[in-house]
């Protein structure tokens, strides 16, 4: 091999080595590796993920099923869970406050207190002590002026002391038994 061929071969080899070195240098810059490798994903534990798509009829654990039952201490204790949701309650009329408002109570627990029920239509003829079924949305806090505007009715001054309390915005009030 003559000197010219050796020089050309050495230059070619040097060029190949230089190109390889540049290629390897592009893979890392001497800093710590960032990002995630497949091995990292396979070995790590999943800490948080998006919820799986829901099948029809399934509800997430943090959503409470609508309440349907007696107005009692169990309902009252969990009242915050049902705020903004449809509820169906049965109970006794403690007091007819106005043609659009009544207080619902539990006849078996006089210490429980009452729950205000507001309805946009005039309530059926009710007597204190009548058993009723109420369907509507449990509201978190009574604002009398806003409720009067919503109902299109004057609720009177009797409700001012209930300002801020939860109440049911009823869509239906049905008498199941009148007091005799």
Coordinates of N, CA and C in Angstrom, one line a residue:
X1 N 0.9 -1.1 0.0 CA 0.0 0.0 0.0 C 0.9 1.2 0.0
X2 N 0.6 2.1 -0.8 CA 1.5 3.3 -0.9 C 1.1 4.3 0.1
X3 N 1.9 5.3 0.2 CA 1.7 6.4 1.2 C 0.4 7.1 0.9
X4 N 0.1 7.4 -0.3 CA -1.2 8.1 -0.6 C -2.4 7.3 -0.2
X5 N -2.4 6.0 -0.4 CA -3.5 5.2 0.0 C -3.7 5.1 1.5
X6 N -2.5 5.1 2.2 CA -2.5 5.0 3.7 C -3.1 6.3 4.2
X7 N -2.7 7.4 3.7 CA -3.2 8.7 4.1 C -4.7 8.8 3.9
X8 N -5.2 8.4 2.8 CA -6.6 8.4 2.5 C -7.4 7.5 3.4
X9 N -6.8 6.3 3.7 CA -7.5 5.4 4.5 C -7.6 6.0 6.0
X10 N -6.4 6.6 6.4 CA -6.4 7.2 7.7 C -7.4 8.3 7.8
X11 N -7.5 9.1 6.8 CA -8.5 10.3 6.8 C -9.9 9.7 6.8
X12 N -10.1 8.7 6.1 CA -11.5 8.1 6.0 C -11.8 7.6 7.4
X13 N -10.9 6.8 8.0 CA -11.1 6.3 9.3 C -11.3 7.3 10.4
X14 N -10.5 8.4 10.3 CA -10.7 9.5 11.2 C -12.0 10.2 11.0
X15 N -12.5 10.3 9.8 CA -13.8 10.9 9.5 C -14.9 10.1 10.1
X16 N -14.8 8.8 9.9 CA -15.8 7.9 10.5 C -15.8 8.0 12.0
X17 N -14.6 8.0 12.6 CA -14.6 8.1 14.1 C -15.1 9.4 14.5
X18 N -14.8 10.5 13.8 CA -15.3 11.8 14.2 C -16.8 11.8 14.1
X19 N -17.3 11.3 13.1 CA -18.8 11.3 12.9 C -19.5 10.5 14.0
X20 N -18.9 9.3 14.3 CA -19.4 8.5 15.3 C -19.4 9.2 16.7
X21 N -18.3 9.9 16.9 CA -18.2 10.6 18.2 C -19.2 11.7 18.3
X22 N -19.4 12.4 17.2 CA -20.4 13.5 17.2 C -21.8 12.9 17.4
X23 N -22.1 11.8 16.8 CA -23.4 11.1 16.9 C -23.6 10.7 18.4
X24 N -22.6 10.2 19.0 CA -22.7 9.8 20.4 C -22.8 11.0 21.3
X25 N -22.1 12.0 21.0 CA -22.2 13.3 21.8 C -23.6 13.9 21.7
X26 N -24.3 13.7 20.6 CA -25.6 14.2 20.5 C -26.6 13.5 21.4
X27 N -26.3 12.3 21.8 CA -27.2 11.5 22.6 C -27.2 12.0 24.1
X28 N -26.1 12.6 24.4 CA -26.0 13.1 25.8 C -25.1 14.3 25.9
X29 N -25.4 15.2 26.8 CA -24.5 16.3 27.0 C -23.8 16.4 28.3
X30 N -23.7 15.2 28.9 CA -23.0 15.1 30.2 C -23.9 15.5 31.4
X31 N -25.2 15.9 31.1 CA -26.1 16.2 32.2 C -26.9 15.0 32.6
X32 N -27.6 15.0 33.7 CA -28.4 13.9 34.2 C -29.5 13.7 33.2
X33 N -29.9 12.4 33.0 CA -30.9 12.1 32.0 C -32.3 12.5 32.6
X34 N -33.0 13.1 31.7 CA -34.4 13.5 32.0 C -35.4 12.8 31.2
X35 N -36.6 12.8 31.6 CA -37.7 12.0 30.8 C -37.9 10.7 31.4
X36 N -38.7 9.9 30.8 CA -39.1 8.6 31.3 C -38.8 7.5 30.3
X37 N -38.1 6.5 30.7 CA -37.8 5.3 29.9 C -39.0 4.3 30.0
X38 N -39.0 3.4 29.1 CA -40.0 2.3 29.2 C -39.9 1.6 30.4
X39 N -38.6 1.3 30.8 CA -38.4 0.6 32.1 C -38.9 1.3 33.3
X40 N -38.8 2.6 33.3 CA -39.3 3.4 34.4 C -40.8 3.3 34.5
X41 N -41.5 3.3 33.4 CA -42.9 3.2 33.4 C -43.3 1.8 33.9
X42 N -42.6 0.8 33.4 CA -43.0 -0.6 33.8 C -42.7 -0.9 35.2
X43 N -41.7 -0.3 35.8 CA -41.3 -0.6 37.2 C -42.0 0.3 38.2
X44 N -42.5 1.5 37.8 CA -43.1 2.4 38.7 C -44.5 2.0 39.0
X45 N -45.0 2.6 40.1 CA -46.3 2.4 40.6 C -47.2 3.5 40.1
X46 N -48.4 3.3 39.6 CA -49.3 4.3 39.2 C -49.8 5.0 40.4
X47 N -49.6 6.3 40.5 CA -50.1 7.0 41.7 C -51.4 7.7 41.4
X48 N -51.6 8.2 40.2 CA -52.9 8.9 39.9 C -53.2 8.7 38.5
X49 N -54.4 8.5 38.2 CA -54.8 8.4 36.8 C -56.2 8.9 36.6
X50 N -56.6 9.1 35.3 CA -57.9 9.5 35.0 C -58.9 8.4 35.4
X51 N -60.1 8.8 35.7 CA -61.1 7.7 36.0 C -61.5 6.9 34.7
X52 N -61.8 5.7 34.9 CA -62.2 4.9 33.8 C -63.5 5.3 33.3
X53 N -63.8 5.2 32.0 CA -65.1 5.5 31.5 C -66.2 4.8 32.2
X54 N -67.3 5.5 32.5 CA -68.4 4.9 33.2 C -69.3 4.1 32.3
X55 N -69.7 2.9 32.7 CA -70.7 2.2 32.0 C -72.1 2.8 32.4
X56 N -73.1 2.6 31.5 CA -74.4 3.1 31.8 C -74.9 2.5 33.1
X57 N -75.4 3.4 34.0 CA -75.9 3.0 35.3 C -74.9 3.0 36.4
X58 N -73.6 3.2 36.1 CA -72.7 3.2 37.2 C -72.5 4.7 37.7
X59 N -72.2 4.8 38.9 CA -71.9 6.2 39.5 C -70.6 6.2 40.2
X60 N -69.8 7.2 40.1 CA -68.6 7.3 40.8 C -68.8 7.2 42.3
X61 N -67.8 6.8 43.0 CA -67.9 6.7 44.5 C -68.3 8.0 45.2
X62 N -67.8 9.1 44.6 CA -68.1 10.4 45.3 C -69.4 11.0 45.0
X63 N -70.2 10.4 44.2 CA -71.5 10.9 43.9 C -72.5 10.0 44.6
X64 N -73.4 10.7 45.4 CA -74.3 10.0 46.2 C -75.6 9.8 45.4
X65 N -76.2 8.6 45.6 CA -77.5 8.4 44.9 C -78.6 9.3 45.5
X66 N -79.5 9.7 44.6 CA -80.6 10.5 45.2 C -81.3 9.9 46.4
X67 N -81.7 10.8 47.3 CA -82.3 10.3 48.5 C -83.8 10.1 48.3
X68 N -84.3 9.0 48.7 CA -85.8 8.8 48.7 C -86.1 8.1 50.0
X69 N -86.9 8.7 50.9 CA -87.2 8.1 52.1 C -87.8 9.2 53.1
X70 N -87.8 8.8 54.3 CA -88.4 9.6 55.4 C -87.4 10.8 55.7
X71 N -88.0 11.9 56.0 CA -87.3 13.0 56.6 C -87.0 12.6 58.1
X72 N -85.8 12.2 58.3 CA -85.4 11.8 59.7 C -84.0 12.2 60.0
X73 N -83.5 11.7 61.1 CA -82.1 12.1 61.6 C -81.1 11.6 60.6
X74 N -81.2 10.5 60.0 CA -80.2 10.0 59.0 C -80.1 10.9 57.9
X75 N -81.2 11.3 57.3 CA -81.2 12.3 56.2 C -80.6 13.6 56.7
X76 N -81.1 14.1 57.8 CA -80.6 15.4 58.3 C -79.1 15.4 58.5
X77 N -78.6 14.3 59.1 CA -77.1 14.2 59.4 C -76.3 14.2 58.1
X78 N -76.9 13.7 57.0 CA -76.2 13.6 55.7 C -76.7 14.7 54.7
X79 N -77.4 15.6 55.2 CA -78.0 16.7 54.4 C -77.0 17.3 53.4
X80 N -75.8 17.6 53.8 CA -74.8 18.3 52.9 C -74.5 17.4 51.7
X81 N -74.6 16.1 51.8 CA -74.4 15.2 50.7 C -75.4 15.4 49.6
X82 N -76.6 15.8 50.0 CA -77.7 15.8 49.0 C -78.0 17.2 48.5
X83 N -77.2 18.2 48.9 CA -77.5 19.6 48.5 C -77.3 19.7 47.0
X84 N -78.3 20.3 46.3 CA -78.3 20.4 44.9 C -78.8 19.2 44.1
X85 N -79.2 18.2 44.8 CA -79.7 17.0 44.2 C -81.2 16.8 44.4
X86 N -81.8 16.0 43.6 CA -83.3 15.7 43.7 C -83.4 14.8 44.9
X87 N -84.4 15.1 45.7 CA -84.8 14.2 46.9 C -86.3 14.0 46.9
X88 N -86.6 12.9 47.5 CA -88.1 12.5 47.7 C -88.2 12.2 49.2
X89 N -89.0 13.0 49.9 CA -89.1 12.9 51.3 C -90.5 12.6 51.7
X90 N -90.7 11.9 52.8 CA -92.0 11.8 53.4 C -91.8 12.3 54.9
X91 N -92.9 12.9 55.3 CA -92.8 13.4 56.7 C -94.2 14.0 57.1
X92 N -94.2 14.7 58.2 CA -95.4 15.3 58.7 C -95.3 16.8 58.6
X93 N -96.4 17.4 58.3 CA -96.5 18.9 58.3 C -96.5 19.4 59.7
X94 N -95.4 20.1 60.0 CA -95.3 20.7 61.3 C -96.1 22.0 61.4
X95 N -96.0 22.8 60.2 CA -96.6 24.1 60.2 C -96.7 24.5 58.7
X96 N -97.9 25.0 58.4 CA -98.1 25.6 57.1 C -97.8 27.1 57.2
X97 N -96.7 27.5 56.7 CA -96.1 28.9 56.9 C -96.9 29.9 56.0
X98 N -97.1 29.5 54.7 CA -97.8 30.3 53.8 C -98.4 29.4 52.7
X99 N -99.2 30.0 51.7 CA -99.7 29.1 50.7 C -98.6 28.4 49.9
X100 N -97.4 28.8 50.0 CA -96.3 28.2 49.2 C -95.2 27.6 50.1
X101 N -95.4 27.6 51.4 CA -94.3 27.1 52.3 C -94.9 26.3 53.4
X102 N -94.2 25.2 53.7 CA -94.5 24.4 54.9 C -93.2 23.9 55.6
X103 N -93.4 23.5 56.8 CA -92.2 22.9 57.5 C -92.5 21.5 57.7
X104 N -91.6 20.6 57.3 CA -91.7 19.2 57.3 C -90.9 18.7 58.6
X105 N -91.5 17.7 59.3 CA -90.9 17.2 60.5 C -91.0 15.7 60.5
X106 N -90.2 15.1 61.5 CA -90.3 13.7 61.7 C -91.1 13.5 63.0
X107 N -92.3 12.9 62.9 CA -93.2 12.8 64.1 C -92.5 11.9 65.2
X108 N -91.5 11.1 64.8 CA -90.9 10.2 65.8 C -89.7 10.8 66.5
X109 N -89.3 12.1 66.0 CA -88.1 12.7 66.6 C -88.4 14.2 66.7
X110 N -89.0 14.6 67.8 CA -89.4 16.0 67.9 C -88.2 16.9 68.1
X111 N -87.0 16.4 68.5 CA -85.8 17.2 68.7 C -85.1 17.5 67.4
X112 N -85.5 16.8 66.3 CA -84.8 16.9 65.0 C -84.9 18.3 64.5
X113 N -86.1 18.9 64.6 CA -86.3 20.2 64.0 C -87.0 20.0 62.7
X114 N -87.3 21.0 62.0 CA -88.1 20.9 60.7 C -87.2 21.3 59.6
X115 N -87.7 21.0 58.4 CA -87.1 21.3 57.1 C -88.1 22.1 56.3
X116 N -87.7 23.3 55.9 CA -88.6 24.1 55.1 C -88.8 23.6 53.7
X117 N -90.0 23.6 53.2 CA -90.3 23.2 51.8 C -91.0 24.4 51.2
X118 N -90.5 24.8 50.0 CA -91.1 25.8 49.2 C -91.6 25.3 47.9
X119 N -92.8 25.7 47.5 CA -93.4 25.2 46.2 C -93.9 26.4 45.5
X120 N -93.8 26.4 44.1 CA -94.2 27.6 43.3 C -95.7 27.6 43.2
X121 N -96.4 26.5 43.2 CA -97.8 26.5 43.2 C -98.4 26.5 44.6
X122 N -99.6 26.9 44.8 CA -100.2 26.9 46.1 C -100.2 25.4 46.6
X123 N -99.9 25.2 47.8 CA -99.9 23.9 48.4 C -101.3 23.4 48.5
X124 N -101.5 22.0 48.4 CA -102.9 21.5 48.6 C -103.4 21.9 50.0
X125 N -104.6 21.7 50.2 CA -105.2 22.0 51.6 C -104.5 21.1 52.6
X126 N -103.8 21.8 53.5 CA -103.0 21.0 54.4 C -103.3 21.4 55.8
X127 N -103.3 20.5 56.7 CA -103.5 20.7 58.1 C -102.2 20.4 58.8
X128 N -101.8 21.0 59.9 CA -100.7 20.6 60.7 C -100.9 19.1 61.1
X129 N -99.9 18.3 61.0 CA -100.0 16.9 61.3 C -100.2 16.0 60.1
X130 N -100.6 16.6 58.9 CA -100.8 15.8 57.7 C -99.5 15.1 57.3
X131 N -99.6 13.9 56.8 CA -98.5 13.2 56.2 C -98.4 13.6 54.7
X132 N -97.2 13.9 54.3 CA -97.0 14.3 52.9 C -95.8 13.7 52.3
X133 N -95.8 13.6 51.0 CA -94.6 13.3 50.2 C -94.2 14.5 49.4
X134 N -92.9 14.8 49.5 CA -92.3 16.0 48.8 C -91.2 15.5 47.9
X135 N -91.3 16.1 46.7 CA -90.2 15.8 45.7 C -89.7 17.1 45.2
X136 N -88.3 17.3 45.2 CA -87.7 18.5 44.8 C -86.2 18.5 45.0
X137 N -85.6 19.7 44.9 CA -84.2 19.8 45.0 C -83.8 20.4 46.3
X138 N -82.9 19.8 47.0 CA -82.4 20.3 48.3 C -81.5 21.4 48.0
X139 N -81.8 22.6 48.6 CA -81.0 23.8 48.4 C -80.2 24.0 49.7
X140 N -79.0 24.5 49.5 CA -78.1 24.7 50.6 C -78.4 25.8 51.6
X141 N -78.9 26.9 51.0 CA -79.1 28.1 51.9 C -80.3 29.0 51.4
X142 N -81.2 29.3 52.3 CA -82.3 30.1 51.9 C -82.0 31.6 51.9
X143 N -82.3 32.2 50.7 CA -82.2 33.6 50.5 C -83.7 34.0 50.2
X144 N -84.4 34.5 51.2 CA -85.8 34.8 51.1 C -86.2 35.6 49.8
X145 N -85.4 36.7 49.6 CA -85.7 37.5 48.4 C -85.5 36.7 47.1
X146 N -84.5 36.0 47.0 CA -84.3 35.2 45.8 C -85.3 34.1 45.6
X147 N -85.7 33.5 46.8 CA -86.8 32.4 46.7 C -88.1 33.0 46.3
X148 N -88.4 34.2 46.8 CA -89.7 34.9 46.4 C -89.7 35.2 44.9
X149 N -88.5 35.6 44.4 CA -88.4 35.9 43.0 C -88.5 34.6 42.1
X150 N -87.9 33.5 42.6 CA -87.9 32.3 41.9 C -89.3 31.7 41.9
X151 N -90.0 31.8 43.0 CA -91.4 31.3 43.1 C -92.5 32.2 42.5
X152 N -92.1 33.4 42.4 CA -93.1 34.4 42.0 C -94.2 34.6 43.0
X153 N -93.8 34.5 44.3 CA -94.8 34.6 45.4 C -94.2 35.4 46.5
X154 N -95.1 36.0 47.3 CA -94.7 36.7 48.5 C -94.7 35.6 49.7
X155 N -93.6 35.3 50.3 CA -93.5 34.3 51.3 C -93.8 34.8 52.7
X156 N -93.9 36.1 52.8 CA -94.3 36.7 54.1 C -93.0 36.9 55.0
X157 N -93.2 37.4 56.1 CA -92.1 37.7 57.0 C -91.7 36.5 57.9
X158 N -92.5 35.5 57.9 CA -92.3 34.3 58.7 C -91.0 33.6 58.4
X159 N -90.5 33.8 57.2 CA -89.3 33.0 56.8 C -88.0 33.7 57.1
X160 N -88.0 35.0 57.5 CA -86.8 35.8 57.7 C -85.9 35.1 58.7
X161 N -86.4 34.5 59.7 CA -85.6 33.8 60.8 C -85.0 32.5 60.2
X162 N -85.4 32.0 59.0 CA -84.8 30.8 58.5 C -83.8 31.1 57.4
X163 N -83.5 32.4 57.2 CA -82.5 32.8 56.2 C -81.2 32.0 56.5
X164 N -80.6 31.5 55.4 CA -79.4 30.7 55.5 C -79.5 29.2 55.7
X165 N -80.7 28.8 56.1 CA -80.9 27.4 56.4 C -81.2 26.6 55.0
X166 N -81.0 25.3 55.0 CA -81.3 24.5 53.8 C -82.8 24.3 53.7
X167 N -83.2 24.1 52.5 CA -84.7 23.9 52.2 C -84.8 23.1 51.0
X168 N -86.0 22.6 50.8 CA -86.4 21.8 49.6 C -87.2 22.8 48.6
X169 N -86.7 22.9 47.4 CA -87.4 23.6 46.4 C -88.3 22.5 45.7
X170 N -89.5 22.4 46.1 CA -90.4 21.3 45.7 C -91.0 21.5 44.3
X171 N -91.0 20.4 43.6 CA -91.7 20.3 42.3 C -93.1 19.7 42.5
X172 N -93.2 18.9 43.6 CA -94.4 18.2 43.9 C -94.6 18.0 45.4
X173 N -95.8 18.3 45.9 CA -96.2 18.0 47.3 C -97.5 17.3 47.2
X174 N -97.5 16.0 47.8 CA -98.7 15.2 47.8 C -99.1 14.8 49.2
X175 N -100.4 15.0 49.5 CA -100.9 14.6 50.8 C -101.1 13.1 50.7
X176 N -100.6 12.4 51.7 CA -100.8 10.9 51.8 C -101.8 10.6 52.9
X177 N -101.9 11.5 53.9 CA -102.8 11.2 55.0 C -103.1 12.5 55.8
X178 N -104.3 13.0 55.8 CA -104.7 14.2 56.6 C -104.9 13.8 58.1
X179 N -104.6 14.7 58.9 CA -104.8 14.5 60.4 C -106.3 14.6 60.5
X180 N -106.9 13.7 61.3 CA -108.3 13.7 61.5 C -108.8 14.3 62.8

